Coordinates of C-alpha atoms in Angstrom, one line a residue:
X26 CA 0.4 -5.7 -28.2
X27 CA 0.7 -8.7 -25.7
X28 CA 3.5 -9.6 -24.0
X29 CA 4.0 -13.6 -25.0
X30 CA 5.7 -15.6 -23.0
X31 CA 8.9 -16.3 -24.3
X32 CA 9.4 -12.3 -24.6
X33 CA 7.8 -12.6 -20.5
X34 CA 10.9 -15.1 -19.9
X35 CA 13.8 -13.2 -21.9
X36 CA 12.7 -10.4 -20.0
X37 CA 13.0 -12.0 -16.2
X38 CA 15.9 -13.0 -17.5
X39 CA 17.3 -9.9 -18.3
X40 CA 16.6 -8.5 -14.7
X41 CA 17.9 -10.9 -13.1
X42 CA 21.3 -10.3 -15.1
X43 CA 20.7 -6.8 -14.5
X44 CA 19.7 -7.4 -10.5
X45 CA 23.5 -9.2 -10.5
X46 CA 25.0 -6.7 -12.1
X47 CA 23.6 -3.9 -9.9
X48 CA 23.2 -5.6 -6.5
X49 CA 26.3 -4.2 -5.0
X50 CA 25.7 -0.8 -6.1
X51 CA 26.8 1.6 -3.4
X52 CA 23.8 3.7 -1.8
X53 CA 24.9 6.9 -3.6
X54 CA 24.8 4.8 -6.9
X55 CA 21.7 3.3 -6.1
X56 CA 20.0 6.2 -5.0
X57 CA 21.0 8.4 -8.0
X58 CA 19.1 5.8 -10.3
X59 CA 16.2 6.3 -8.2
X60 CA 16.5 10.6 -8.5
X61 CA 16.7 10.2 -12.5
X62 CA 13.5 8.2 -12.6
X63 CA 12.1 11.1 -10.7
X64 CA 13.5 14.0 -12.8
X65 CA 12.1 12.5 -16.2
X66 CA 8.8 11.7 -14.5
X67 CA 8.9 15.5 -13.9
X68 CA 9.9 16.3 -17.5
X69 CA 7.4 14.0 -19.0
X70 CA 4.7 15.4 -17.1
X71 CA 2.7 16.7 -19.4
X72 CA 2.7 14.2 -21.6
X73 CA 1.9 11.4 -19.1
X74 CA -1.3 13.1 -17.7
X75 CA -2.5 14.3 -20.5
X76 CA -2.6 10.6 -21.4
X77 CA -3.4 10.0 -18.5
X78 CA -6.9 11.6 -18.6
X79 CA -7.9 10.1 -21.6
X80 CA -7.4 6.3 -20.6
X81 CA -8.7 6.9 -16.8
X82 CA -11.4 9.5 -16.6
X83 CA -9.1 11.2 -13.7
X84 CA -9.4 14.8 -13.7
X85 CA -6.1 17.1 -14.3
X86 CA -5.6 18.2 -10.8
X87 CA -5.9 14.6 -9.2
X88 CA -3.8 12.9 -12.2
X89 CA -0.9 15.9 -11.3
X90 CA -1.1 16.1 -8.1
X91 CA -0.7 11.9 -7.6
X92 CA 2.8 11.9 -10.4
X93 CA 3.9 14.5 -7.5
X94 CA 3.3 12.2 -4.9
X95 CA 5.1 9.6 -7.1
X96 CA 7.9 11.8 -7.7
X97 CA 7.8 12.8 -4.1
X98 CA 8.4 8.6 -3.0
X99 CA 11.5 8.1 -5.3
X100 CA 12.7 10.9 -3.7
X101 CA 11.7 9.9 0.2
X102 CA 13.3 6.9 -0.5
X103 CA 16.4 7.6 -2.2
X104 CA 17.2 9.5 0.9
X105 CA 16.8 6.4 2.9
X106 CA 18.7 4.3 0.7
X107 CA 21.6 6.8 1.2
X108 CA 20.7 6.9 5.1
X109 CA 21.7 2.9 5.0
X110 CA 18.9 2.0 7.6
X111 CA 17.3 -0.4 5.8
X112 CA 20.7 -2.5 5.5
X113 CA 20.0 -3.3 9.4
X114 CA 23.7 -4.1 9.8
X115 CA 24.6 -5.8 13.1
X116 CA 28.1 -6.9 13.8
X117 CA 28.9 -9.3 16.9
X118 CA 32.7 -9.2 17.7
X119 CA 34.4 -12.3 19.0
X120 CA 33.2 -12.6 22.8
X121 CA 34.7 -15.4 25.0
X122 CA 33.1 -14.6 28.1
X123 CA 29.8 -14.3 25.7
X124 CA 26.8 -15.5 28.9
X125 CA 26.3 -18.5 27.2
X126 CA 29.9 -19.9 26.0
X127 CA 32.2 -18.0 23.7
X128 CA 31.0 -16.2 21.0
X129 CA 32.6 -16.5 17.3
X130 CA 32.3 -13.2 14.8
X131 CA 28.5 -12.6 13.7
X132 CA 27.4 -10.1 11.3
X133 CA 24.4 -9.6 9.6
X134 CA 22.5 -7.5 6.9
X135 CA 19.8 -7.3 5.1
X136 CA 20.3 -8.2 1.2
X137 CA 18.0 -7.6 -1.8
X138 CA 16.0 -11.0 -2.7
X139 CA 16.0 -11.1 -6.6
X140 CA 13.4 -10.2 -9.4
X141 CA 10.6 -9.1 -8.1
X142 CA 7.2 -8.6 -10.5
X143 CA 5.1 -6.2 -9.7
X144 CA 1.0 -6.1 -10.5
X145 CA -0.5 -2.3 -11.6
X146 CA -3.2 -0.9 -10.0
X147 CA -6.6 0.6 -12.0
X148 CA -7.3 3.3 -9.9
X149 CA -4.1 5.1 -9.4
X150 CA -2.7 5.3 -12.2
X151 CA 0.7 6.5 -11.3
X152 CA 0.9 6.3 -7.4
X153 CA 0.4 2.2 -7.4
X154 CA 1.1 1.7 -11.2
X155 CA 4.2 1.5 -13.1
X156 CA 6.7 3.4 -10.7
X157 CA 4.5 3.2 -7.8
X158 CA 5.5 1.9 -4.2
X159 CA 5.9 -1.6 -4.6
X160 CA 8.5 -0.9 -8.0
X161 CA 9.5 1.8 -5.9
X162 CA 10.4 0.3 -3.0
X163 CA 11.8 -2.9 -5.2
X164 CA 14.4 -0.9 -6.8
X165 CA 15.1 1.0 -3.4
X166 CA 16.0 -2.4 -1.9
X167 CA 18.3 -3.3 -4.7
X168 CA 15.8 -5.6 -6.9
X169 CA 14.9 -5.6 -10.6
X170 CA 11.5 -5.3 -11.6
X171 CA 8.9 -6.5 -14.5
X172 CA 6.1 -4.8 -13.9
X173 CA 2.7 -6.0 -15.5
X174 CA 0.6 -3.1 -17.0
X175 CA -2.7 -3.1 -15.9
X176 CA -5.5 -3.3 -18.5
X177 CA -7.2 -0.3 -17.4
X178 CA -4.5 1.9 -18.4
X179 CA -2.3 0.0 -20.9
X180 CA -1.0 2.7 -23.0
X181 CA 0.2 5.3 -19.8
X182 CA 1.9 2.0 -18.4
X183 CA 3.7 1.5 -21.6
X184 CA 4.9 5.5 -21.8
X185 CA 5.9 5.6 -18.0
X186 CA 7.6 2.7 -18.7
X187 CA 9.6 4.0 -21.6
X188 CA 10.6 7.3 -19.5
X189 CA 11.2 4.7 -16.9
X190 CA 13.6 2.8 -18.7
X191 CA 15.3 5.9 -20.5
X192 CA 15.9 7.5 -17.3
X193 CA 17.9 4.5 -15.5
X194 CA 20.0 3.7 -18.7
X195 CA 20.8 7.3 -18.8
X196 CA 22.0 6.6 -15.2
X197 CA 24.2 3.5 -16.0
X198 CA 21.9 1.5 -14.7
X199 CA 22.0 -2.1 -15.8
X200 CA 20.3 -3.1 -18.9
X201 CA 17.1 -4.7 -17.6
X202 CA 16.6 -3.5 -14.3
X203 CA 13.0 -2.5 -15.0
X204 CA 11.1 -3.9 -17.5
X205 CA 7.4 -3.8 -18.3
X206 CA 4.7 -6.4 -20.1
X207 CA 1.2 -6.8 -20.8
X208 CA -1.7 -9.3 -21.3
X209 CA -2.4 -12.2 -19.0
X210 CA -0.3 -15.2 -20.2
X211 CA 2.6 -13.1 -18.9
X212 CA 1.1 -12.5 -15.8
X213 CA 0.6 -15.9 -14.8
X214 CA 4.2 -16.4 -16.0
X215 CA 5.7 -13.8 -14.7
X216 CA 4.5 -15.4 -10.8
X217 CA 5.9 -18.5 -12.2
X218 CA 9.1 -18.0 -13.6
X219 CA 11.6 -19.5 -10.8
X220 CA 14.3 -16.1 -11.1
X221 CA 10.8 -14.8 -9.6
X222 CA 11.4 -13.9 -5.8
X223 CA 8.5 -12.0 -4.3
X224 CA 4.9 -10.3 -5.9
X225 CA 4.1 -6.9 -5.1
X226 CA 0.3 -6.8 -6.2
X227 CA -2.7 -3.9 -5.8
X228 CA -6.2 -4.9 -7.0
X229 CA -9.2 -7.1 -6.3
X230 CA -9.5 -9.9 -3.7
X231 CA -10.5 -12.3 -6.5
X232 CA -8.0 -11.3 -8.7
X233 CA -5.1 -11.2 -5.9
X234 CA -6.3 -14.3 -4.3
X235 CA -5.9 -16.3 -7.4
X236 CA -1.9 -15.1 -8.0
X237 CA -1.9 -15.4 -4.7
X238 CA -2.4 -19.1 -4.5
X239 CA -0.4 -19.7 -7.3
X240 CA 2.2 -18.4 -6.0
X241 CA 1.9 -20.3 -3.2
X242 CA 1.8 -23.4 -5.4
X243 CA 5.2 -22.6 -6.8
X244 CA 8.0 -25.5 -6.2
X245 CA 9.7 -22.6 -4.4
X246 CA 6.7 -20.7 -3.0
X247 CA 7.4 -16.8 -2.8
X248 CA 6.2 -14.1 -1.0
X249 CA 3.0 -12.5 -2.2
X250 CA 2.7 -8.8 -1.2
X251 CA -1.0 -8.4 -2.0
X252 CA -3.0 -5.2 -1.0
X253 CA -6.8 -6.7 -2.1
X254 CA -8.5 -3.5 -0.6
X255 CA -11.1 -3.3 2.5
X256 CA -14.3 -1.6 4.0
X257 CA -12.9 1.0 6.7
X258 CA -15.0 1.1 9.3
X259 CA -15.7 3.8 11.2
X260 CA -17.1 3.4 14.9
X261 CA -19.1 6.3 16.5
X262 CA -19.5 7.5 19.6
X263 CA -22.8 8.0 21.6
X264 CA -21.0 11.5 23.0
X265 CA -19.4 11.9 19.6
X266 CA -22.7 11.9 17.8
X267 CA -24.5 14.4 20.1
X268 CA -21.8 16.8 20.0
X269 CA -21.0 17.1 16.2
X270 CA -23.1 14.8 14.3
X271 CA -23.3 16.9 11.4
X272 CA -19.7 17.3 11.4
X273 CA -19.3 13.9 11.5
X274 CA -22.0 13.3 8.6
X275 CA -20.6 16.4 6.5
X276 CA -16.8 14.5 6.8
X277 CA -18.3 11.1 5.7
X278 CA -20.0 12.0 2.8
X279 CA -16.5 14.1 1.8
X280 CA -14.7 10.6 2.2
X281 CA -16.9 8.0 0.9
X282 CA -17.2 10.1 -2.6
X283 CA -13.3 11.7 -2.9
X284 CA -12.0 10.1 -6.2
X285 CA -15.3 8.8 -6.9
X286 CA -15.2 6.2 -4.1
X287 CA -12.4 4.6 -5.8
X288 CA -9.9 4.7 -3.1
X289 CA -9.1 1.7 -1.5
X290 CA -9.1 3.3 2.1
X291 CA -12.8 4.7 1.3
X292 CA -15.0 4.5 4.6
X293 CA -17.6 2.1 3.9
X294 CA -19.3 1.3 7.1
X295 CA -20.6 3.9 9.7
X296 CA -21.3 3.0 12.9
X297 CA -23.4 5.3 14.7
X298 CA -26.4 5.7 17.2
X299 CA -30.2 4.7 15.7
X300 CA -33.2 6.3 15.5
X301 CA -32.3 9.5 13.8
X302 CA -32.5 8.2 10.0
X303 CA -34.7 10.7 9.2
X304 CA -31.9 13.2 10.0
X305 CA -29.2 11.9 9.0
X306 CA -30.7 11.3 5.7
X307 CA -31.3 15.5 5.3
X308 CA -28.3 16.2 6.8
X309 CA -26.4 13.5 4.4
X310 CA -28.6 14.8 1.5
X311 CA -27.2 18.1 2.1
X312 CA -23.3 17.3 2.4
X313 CA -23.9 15.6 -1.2
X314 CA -26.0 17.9 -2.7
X315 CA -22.8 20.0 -4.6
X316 CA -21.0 16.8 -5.2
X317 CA -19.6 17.0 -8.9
X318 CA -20.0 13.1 -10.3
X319 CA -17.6 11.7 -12.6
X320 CA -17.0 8.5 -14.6
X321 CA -16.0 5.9 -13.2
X322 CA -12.6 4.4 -14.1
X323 CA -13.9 1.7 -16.6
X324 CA -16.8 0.3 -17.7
X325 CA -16.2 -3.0 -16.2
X326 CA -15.6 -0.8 -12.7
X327 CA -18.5 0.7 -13.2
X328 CA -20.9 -2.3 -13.9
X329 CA -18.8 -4.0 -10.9
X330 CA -20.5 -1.2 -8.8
X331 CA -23.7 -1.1 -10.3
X332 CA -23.7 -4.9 -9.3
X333 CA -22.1 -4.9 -5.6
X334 CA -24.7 -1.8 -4.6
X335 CA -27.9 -3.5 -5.7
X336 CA -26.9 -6.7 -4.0
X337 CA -26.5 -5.1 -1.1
X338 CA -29.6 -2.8 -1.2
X339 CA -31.3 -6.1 -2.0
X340 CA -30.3 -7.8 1.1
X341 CA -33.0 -8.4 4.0
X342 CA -32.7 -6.1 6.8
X343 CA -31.2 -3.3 3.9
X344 CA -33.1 0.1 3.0
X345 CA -31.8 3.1 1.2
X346 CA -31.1 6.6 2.9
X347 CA -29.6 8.7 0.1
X348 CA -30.7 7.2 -3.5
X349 CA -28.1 7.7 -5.9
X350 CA -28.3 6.2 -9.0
X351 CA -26.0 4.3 -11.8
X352 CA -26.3 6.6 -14.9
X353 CA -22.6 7.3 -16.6
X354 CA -21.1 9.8 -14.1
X355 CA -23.2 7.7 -10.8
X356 CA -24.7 9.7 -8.4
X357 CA -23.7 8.6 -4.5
X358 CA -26.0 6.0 -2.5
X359 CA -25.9 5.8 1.3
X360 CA -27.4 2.7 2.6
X361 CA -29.0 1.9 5.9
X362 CA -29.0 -1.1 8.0
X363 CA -28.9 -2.4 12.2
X364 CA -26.9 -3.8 14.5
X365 CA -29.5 -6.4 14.7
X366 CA -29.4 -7.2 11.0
X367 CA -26.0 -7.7 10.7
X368 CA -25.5 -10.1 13.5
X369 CA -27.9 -11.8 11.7
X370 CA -26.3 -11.9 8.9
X371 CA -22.4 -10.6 9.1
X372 CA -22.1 -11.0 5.4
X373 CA -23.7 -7.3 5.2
X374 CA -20.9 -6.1 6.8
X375 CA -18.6 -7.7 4.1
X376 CA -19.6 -6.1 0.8
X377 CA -17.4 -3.4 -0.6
X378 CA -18.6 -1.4 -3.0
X379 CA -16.4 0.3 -5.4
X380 CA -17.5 3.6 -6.0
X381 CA -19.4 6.4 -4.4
X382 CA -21.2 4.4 -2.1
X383 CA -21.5 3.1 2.1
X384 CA -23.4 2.3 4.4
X385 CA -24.8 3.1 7.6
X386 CA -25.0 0.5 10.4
X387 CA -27.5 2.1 13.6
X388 CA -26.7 0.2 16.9
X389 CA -29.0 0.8 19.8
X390 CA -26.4 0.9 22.9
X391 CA -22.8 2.1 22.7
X392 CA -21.6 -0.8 24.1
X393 CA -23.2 -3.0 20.8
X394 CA -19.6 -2.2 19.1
X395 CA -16.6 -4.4 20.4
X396 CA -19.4 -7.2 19.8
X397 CA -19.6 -5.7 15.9
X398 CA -15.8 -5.3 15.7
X399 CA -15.7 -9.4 15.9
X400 CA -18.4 -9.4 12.8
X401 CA -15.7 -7.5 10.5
X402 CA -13.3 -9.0 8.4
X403 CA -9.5 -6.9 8.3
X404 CA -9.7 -3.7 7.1
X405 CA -7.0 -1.2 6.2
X406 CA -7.4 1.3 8.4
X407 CA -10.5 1.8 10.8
X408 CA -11.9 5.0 12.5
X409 CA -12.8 6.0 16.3
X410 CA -14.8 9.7 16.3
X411 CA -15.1 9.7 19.7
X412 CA -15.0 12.5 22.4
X413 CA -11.7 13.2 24.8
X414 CA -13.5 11.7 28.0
X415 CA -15.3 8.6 26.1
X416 CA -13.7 5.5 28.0
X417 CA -12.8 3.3 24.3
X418 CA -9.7 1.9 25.7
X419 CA -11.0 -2.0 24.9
X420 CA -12.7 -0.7 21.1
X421 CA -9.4 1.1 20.4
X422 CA -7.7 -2.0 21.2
X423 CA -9.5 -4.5 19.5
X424 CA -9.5 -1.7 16.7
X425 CA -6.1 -2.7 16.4
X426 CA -6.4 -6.5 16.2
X427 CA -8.2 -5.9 12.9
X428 CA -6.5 -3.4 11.1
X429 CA -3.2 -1.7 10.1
X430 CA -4.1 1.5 10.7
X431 CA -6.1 3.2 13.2
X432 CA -7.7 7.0 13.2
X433 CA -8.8 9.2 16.2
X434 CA -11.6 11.3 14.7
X435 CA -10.3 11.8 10.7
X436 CA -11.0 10.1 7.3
X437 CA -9.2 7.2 6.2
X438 CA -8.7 8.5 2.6
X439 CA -5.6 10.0 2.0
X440 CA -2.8 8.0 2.8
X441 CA 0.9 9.8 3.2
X442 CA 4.0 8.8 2.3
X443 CA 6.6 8.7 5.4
X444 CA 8.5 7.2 7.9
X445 CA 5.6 6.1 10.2
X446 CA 2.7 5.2 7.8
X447 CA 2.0 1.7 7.7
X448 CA -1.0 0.8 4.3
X449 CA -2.1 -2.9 5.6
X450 CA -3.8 -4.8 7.5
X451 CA -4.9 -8.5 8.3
X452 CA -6.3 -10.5 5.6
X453 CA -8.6 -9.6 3.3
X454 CA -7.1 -6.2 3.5
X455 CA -3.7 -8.0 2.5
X456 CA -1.9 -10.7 2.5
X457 CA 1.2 -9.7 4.8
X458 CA 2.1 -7.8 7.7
X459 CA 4.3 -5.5 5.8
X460 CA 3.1 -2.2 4.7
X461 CA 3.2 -0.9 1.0
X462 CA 3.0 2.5 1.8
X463 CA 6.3 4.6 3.4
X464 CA 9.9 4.0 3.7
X465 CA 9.4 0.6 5.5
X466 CA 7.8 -1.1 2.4
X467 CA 11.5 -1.1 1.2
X468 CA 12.0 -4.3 3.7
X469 CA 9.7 -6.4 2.0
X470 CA 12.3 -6.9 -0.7
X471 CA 15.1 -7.7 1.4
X472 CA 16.3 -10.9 3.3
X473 CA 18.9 -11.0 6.0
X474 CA 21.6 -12.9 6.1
X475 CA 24.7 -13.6 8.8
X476 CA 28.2 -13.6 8.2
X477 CA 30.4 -16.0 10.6
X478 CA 34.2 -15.6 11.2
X479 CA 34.8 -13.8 7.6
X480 CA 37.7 -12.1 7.2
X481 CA 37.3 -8.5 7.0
X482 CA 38.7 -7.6 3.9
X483 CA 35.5 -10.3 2.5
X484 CA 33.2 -8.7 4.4
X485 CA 30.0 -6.7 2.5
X486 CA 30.8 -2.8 2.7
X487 CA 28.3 -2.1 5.4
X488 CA 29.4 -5.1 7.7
X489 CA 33.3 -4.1 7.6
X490 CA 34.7 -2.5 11.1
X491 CA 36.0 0.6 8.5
X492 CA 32.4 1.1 7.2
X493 CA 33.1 2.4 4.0
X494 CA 29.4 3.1 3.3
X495 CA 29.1 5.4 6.0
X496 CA 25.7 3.3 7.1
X497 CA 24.5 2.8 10.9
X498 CA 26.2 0.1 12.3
X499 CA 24.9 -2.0 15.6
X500 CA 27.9 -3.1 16.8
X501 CA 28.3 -5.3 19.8
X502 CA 24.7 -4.1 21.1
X503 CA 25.2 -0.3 20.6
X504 CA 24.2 1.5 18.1
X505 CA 26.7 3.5 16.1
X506 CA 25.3 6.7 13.4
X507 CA 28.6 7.8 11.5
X508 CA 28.7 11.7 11.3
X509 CA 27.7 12.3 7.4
X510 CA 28.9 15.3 5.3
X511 CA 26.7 18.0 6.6
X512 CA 25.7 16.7 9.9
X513 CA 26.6 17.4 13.3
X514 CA 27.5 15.1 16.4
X515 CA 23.5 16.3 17.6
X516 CA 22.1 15.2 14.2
X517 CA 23.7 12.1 13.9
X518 CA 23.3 10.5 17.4
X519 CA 22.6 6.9 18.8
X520 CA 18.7 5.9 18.5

């Protein structure tokens, strides 16, 4: 079934009833809805990666181990929402002798926004799909969300969904807080519906750019939260490559094929010393020699990668070093270029591939690579392997100028879910500076706003002097962590 768009409407009606409804939910409240979608995720298990399987080609041990992570984030965050950090609340008392003229009574939080819609991603099917971190992290803030299935996996959206929606009524949630629908004339209406307030979106750059734009085009333009994927470069050094270049190669070939190459943070550029194709090519040939293959997600993935490799592989100044090929379960390619070629033509840099395949840029003098670093588009996350004395102060830092996260001799694939991780990065990599990864990704759905000269009794809970919400408080330029049930004076002090 397709969603049409009057059902699309009634149901962005009904969260935003429900969003009223539930906005002023106490932490607690709020973060037991979030612990009962977790629990029936857990009790449906079975059922949701057996289907799972079926509709994405995903193997039993990736499928259960990604609901855990799922599970895992509902969790993460309800703790935050009880922790009341992401309320920000900051309180200015009345000041006469305030530096520059008396002061009046300021107060200010952060609020949920609204209805937020939320776009499905193909290749994880539970992590960035139906209850993934953008619906997550909606709910968290206090938003309803309509989530649009993706295609890929249509009938595992609609069951999450129902164990989704079971879960949060059996909570007393409000009617309509999460909804889901299907087919594209609700997508387009579901980024134009004016109850609307933000788009959390995972998928292509064609596909996001276009919502993009039209949400952009909106009478009231909202925020697009788009994650359109990358390239992940990885930068060698000349000291790095004599002293473990076949650890280096052996780690590469792990991350460029993990999930099939279908992870948005999969490295696909390697930048490392020329002349030595001959051995990297054996040594490459060996690190992918016990790789299992796998379908790809869909066919339309798969023909997408067929296409975007023998473009590439077709492009002057392009050879093959490992020759994989395109039957049903693709074996990996590793291409080949130069330093020269690319400046040349910076376009090579620029192709991502979708699958299990990269390539290898050679440069001819170390310091080639803060010139390449101004050839690259953003990335998500970029790679320094690099020894402890190499001086790559001024790559490190420009390393940062193009993406949202940076590694000191890892793999970009594998992305956890915590306090610290920020999954972002300029554009193409996505359209924001927030992060959709991590307890922060909560603050994208969130607005603040200042209270002036309220009386206290009218005063939202985690703005009032009494603090009835037990959250942290910033009052008058200090800091202030109430001592929770459990805690001690230690555990609980000023930041």
């Amino acid at each position: 079934m397709t969603t049409t768009v009057d059902d699309l409407n009634a149901s962005v009606d009904a969260a935003h009833a429900a969003f009223e409804k539930g906005r002023a939910a106490d932490p607690g409240t709020r973060a037991a809805w979030l612990e009962a979608i977790a629990a029936a995720l857990e009790n449906d298990a079975d059922a949701l990666v057996e289907l799972a399987a079926r509709e994405t080609h995903l193997g039993e041990p990736r499928l259960r181990g990604e609901l855990k992570r799922t599970v895992f984030q509902l969790r993460l965050f309800a703790t935050e929402v009880r922790d009341g950090e992401h309320f920000d609340a900051t309180i200015d008392h009345v000041d006469a002798d305030w530096g520059m003229g008396p002061r009046p009574d300021l107060r200010r939080l952060n609020v949920p926004i609204g209805v937020v819609g939320v776009f499905g991603a193909s290749n994880f099917p539970f992590a960035f799909s139906v209850m993934g971190g953008d619906s997550a992290s909606a709910l968290a803030a206090g938003c309803a969300v309509v989530h649009k299935a993706h295609d890929g996996h249509r009938n595992l959206a609609l069951l999450t969904a129902g164990t989704v929606i079971a879960a949060l009524d059996a909570a007393g949630a409000p009617s309509g807080l999460f909804s889901l629908v299907t087919g594209r004339p609700a997508a387009e209406a579901l980024v134009d519906h004016p109850a609307v307030k933000a788009i959390g979106f995972t998928g292509s750059t064609a596909g996001g750019r276009a919502l993009f734009n039209r949400a952009a085009a909106r009478p009231e333009p909202i925020p697009f939260f788009g994650e359109l994927g990358g390239i992940n470069a990885v930068f060698v050094t000349e000291n790095a490559w004599a002293a473990r270049r076949d650890e280096i190669l052996s780690g590469y070939a792990a991350s460029l094929t993990m999930g099939m190459g279908q992870f948005c943070t999969k490295p696909g550029l390697l930048f490392v010393p020329g002349g030595q194709a001959d051995g990297v090519r054996q040594v490459l040939s060996g690190a992918l020699a016990g790789f299992a293959a796998a379908r790809l997600l869909s066919r339309r993935l798969h023909e997408g990668y067929r296409q975007s490799v023998q473009d590439l592989r077709n492009t002057t100044g392009v050879d093959v070093l490992v020759e994989g090929d395109f039957d049903e379960a693709p074996a990996p390619t590793v291409l080949r270029t130069t330093s020269a070629a690319v400046r040349s033509d910076p376009s090579i840099l620029r192709q991502e591939m979708f699958g299990p395949a990269s390539l290898v840029v050679e440069y001819g003098d170390q310091s080639e690579l803060l010139e390449l670093t101004g050839l690259l588009e953003g990335q998500l996350t970029t790679t320094l392997q690099a020894e402890p004395d190499d001086d790559v102060s001024d790559l490190a830092a420009r390393l940062t100028d193009i993406s949202g996260r940076v590694l000191w001799n890892g793999w970009p694939t594998g992305v956890t879910v915590s306090y610290a991780q920020h999954h972002g990065g300029p554009y193409p990599a996505t359209t924001s500076a927030t992060t959709s990864v991590g307890t922060a990704a909560i603050r994208r759905f969130l607005r603040p706003v200042a209270y002036q000269s309220f009386p206290e009794g009218r005063l939202p809970e985690p703005l009032q002097d009494a603090n009835p919400w037990r959250v942290p408080q910033r009052v008058d330029g200090v800091w202030q962590r109430p001592i929770r049930q459990g805690q001690t004076a230690g555990s609980a002090a000023q930041p």
